[in-house]
Amino acid sequence: MPKQPVSSTMADIARACGVSIQTVSAVVNDRAGISDETRRRVRAVMQELDYQPNQHARTLRGYRNPMIGVIIPSITNPFFPELVRGVEDVARRSGHGLFLCNDDYEEQKALDYLGFIRANHASGLIAAPGIMESSPEIERQILALARRNVPIVLFGEHRQGMPVTSIMVDARAAVLATAQHLLDLGHRRIGIIAPPEGMIVSRERISDFQTAFATLGRPLDPALIVPGGFDMECGSRGAEQLMAMDDAPTAIIAANDLAAMGAIAWLQGNGRRVPDDVSVVGYDDIPFARVFQPSITTVSQPLYDMGAAAMTALIEQLAAGPSEPASDRNVWLAATLMARQSTGPCRQQPAETGQRPGKKRKTARIEEMPETPREETRDLEDNPP
Amino acid sequence: MPKQPVSSTMADIARACGVSIQTVSAVVNDRAGISDETRRRVRAVMQELDYQPNQHARTLRGYRNPMIGVIIPSITNPFFPELVRGVEDVARRSGHGLFLCNDDYEEQKALDYLGFIRANHASGLIAAPGIMESSPEIERQILALARRNVPIVLFGEHRQGMPVTSIMVDARAAVLATAQHLLDLGHRRIGIIAPPEGMIVSRERISDFQTAFATLGRPLDPALIVPGGFDMECGSRGAEQLMAMDDAPTAIIAANDLAAMGAIAWLQGNGRRVPDDVSVVGYDDIPFARVFQPSITTVSQPLYDMGAAAMTALIEQLAAGPSEPASDRNVWLAATLMARQSTGPCRQQPAETGQRPGKKRKTARIEEMPETPREETRDLEDNPP
DNA sequence: TTGTACGCGTTATCAC
DNA sequence: GTGATAACGCGTACAA
């Protein structure tokens, strides 16, 4: 294997300058004890020979490898690009690179990548929601990394006592606002297309809505919660199931935006207008929720900020060193309601007796909430050739 | 800096087994000359101590670093996730990891990342369209890498004699099919919202359409080509400009799908129905082109396959070694027309005399084209919490 | 079959 | 201020 030198080395510089290797090292690392003249000359030769420090030698010598492993299910899932961008922008500012890993929720891929991350002595690991729940072996590997003082940041899991940092989103206020929004529009029969079973975030997502509607004095009808999932197909099936009911809901809350889009597609394909006949609410606020027609009313998660917060927390942990307890450094962000076109006034007569749509009534705790749905301004930009 | 061992080393294994280090090395690398008994024992201890070879030591020793740099403008641009996934799936199968770099078309970021890639001795580089045109310094750096026998794969640039491989998409047949499609629908006045100026791919995209319509005996009216770009905003402005014309076009070809969405949004917001009043054609076939309403008729680029082809070509080059000429290994893929709902029959009376919409006429070379727009089946899946 | 010696490029700790 | 020496973990000649 005839290896070609991919870069000149310190030895090359030293030889060309007529100085010793560690003089060059001192210049590269801006250490004191070098005459200005020498420093200048070394710098010039470095420039000329296009010198680039060998990261492997550095890492081997004991320095951190400025590389962060990022494990997500798949970058083609519209939820993740924004998240990854948040991570990357912060990472770049601190001189870190990203090692991107798509595991497709497959244990073997995740384990392969965890091995890769370890083999490359990445300085840290950021992983998507649900990874700890996906397999005991994965959890074991991640905890082993943590025990070796590799900072770990996860999304949405806040089990106590774990040596990992979690980025949490408090959606309760936004969910309450969403419930209020639907009630204000006159909806009384409200269906839910549930997230997939078995994940912590799924359970939280449903219970947040149940709590919110209960708080507002209009508890959800459990019969209107149908099993679903996070893709469009699940949304379609869920809508079909809900609309087949004797007393079909006038509003549907979907597991996420994709499911909402699937639901809307099914409704439109089956003679229902959105929002005229049925209102639909999504979750996440992926970029296309705003572009979809009708644009989707949704519980907006600050995806970019979540990514940025994750990397920021990671850097802090890196700086703090292994002494710190590492747990309970969790970061909380807030979700917000984005009211758009997929929700509108309920035009059906309420089946139940009671207040009529539009009639003013007491608003429980409404003043506590981020009331004004701020429309996001960040744009989809620059699609290349 | 008290460095904690992130993994056990060969020395640890050797000590625990009571053998020498390179016996362990021989076992790890499956070399001959080790007794089955020893091999078994070493393997067991490796398992137990959770040994992971140190990639930095290996690379330093002279092995390749199984890591590929991928530079794209931004992963939040819906064009790129599919592309990156194609790269990654092939990379994983050959044991390579991806080093993801978003440069936002900014020279400094690209240069920083190129330095990072070089410092980490990545085995190869895959970069997005247009990178070589973006700055002379970037081009210099990339060519320097190539000269050091780091395989480079780019998209859409096939300058002769460059030591880089290009992944090319031949869109001519698909563009001809698109032209035929619009003419068949009866459109005669056809506007174009142009891609941004200055990129090779942009010029090609326009000239392909000009050639196609000329081939079919209906050359495009240059007055109907307005400046545009790759985002929705450009699409909106372009549509506005076109519809303000005295004799506005009945069909619009946008620079890409995002521009098409922008155009459609403007049209709908200004009293035109799509496709009833105006037909719109996109380019790229990003995942949401299929979901958008109306779904977008578009020249579909095989994004995933392009990524996969890029990584495949890279691996071949890696295997071939530096001896090969490296140029003219370009890979050609074909675009296809995806006819969807954003195009429909022209309902306006043709301003010019001539054939009437729907009337059968000679179809030039139509049989050469991929006639049946195969609808893609791959789905957007699994949006997580 | 197994052990010894050396070098990859870098940095840190020493003397000079 | 500058130059030699050791060490990081691994792989490969070579010798035993």
Tab-separated table of C-alpha atoms (C1' of nucleotides) in Angstrom, chain A residues 19-20 22-23 33-35 38 60-61, chain D residues 1-10:
chain	number	residue	atom	x	y	z
A	19	VAL	CA	14.755	24.546	12.567
A	20	SER	CA	13.661	21.692	14.750
A	22	GLN	CA	9.001	21.270	17.921
A	23	THR	CA	9.921	24.785	17.060
A	33	GLY	CA	9.455	31.238	23.364
A	34	ILE	CA	9.961	31.701	19.654
A	35	SER	CA	11.608	34.745	18.138
A	38	THR	CA	11.671	32.525	13.318
A	60	LEU	CA	-3.490	10.025	19.241
A	61	ARG	CA	-1.274	12.252	21.271
D	1	DG	C1'	14.979	30.812	22.482
D	2	DT	C1'	16.026	26.314	20.864
D	3	DG	C1'	16.965	21.206	20.286
D	4	DA	C1'	16.696	16.259	21.781
D	5	DT	C1'	13.625	12.431	23.785
D	6	DA	C1'	9.528	9.996	24.961
D	7	DA	C1'	4.900	8.758	24.340
D	8	DC	C1'	0.074	8.188	22.225
D	9	DG	C1'	-1.983	2.986	19.700
D	10	DC	C1'	-1.267	0.373	16.020
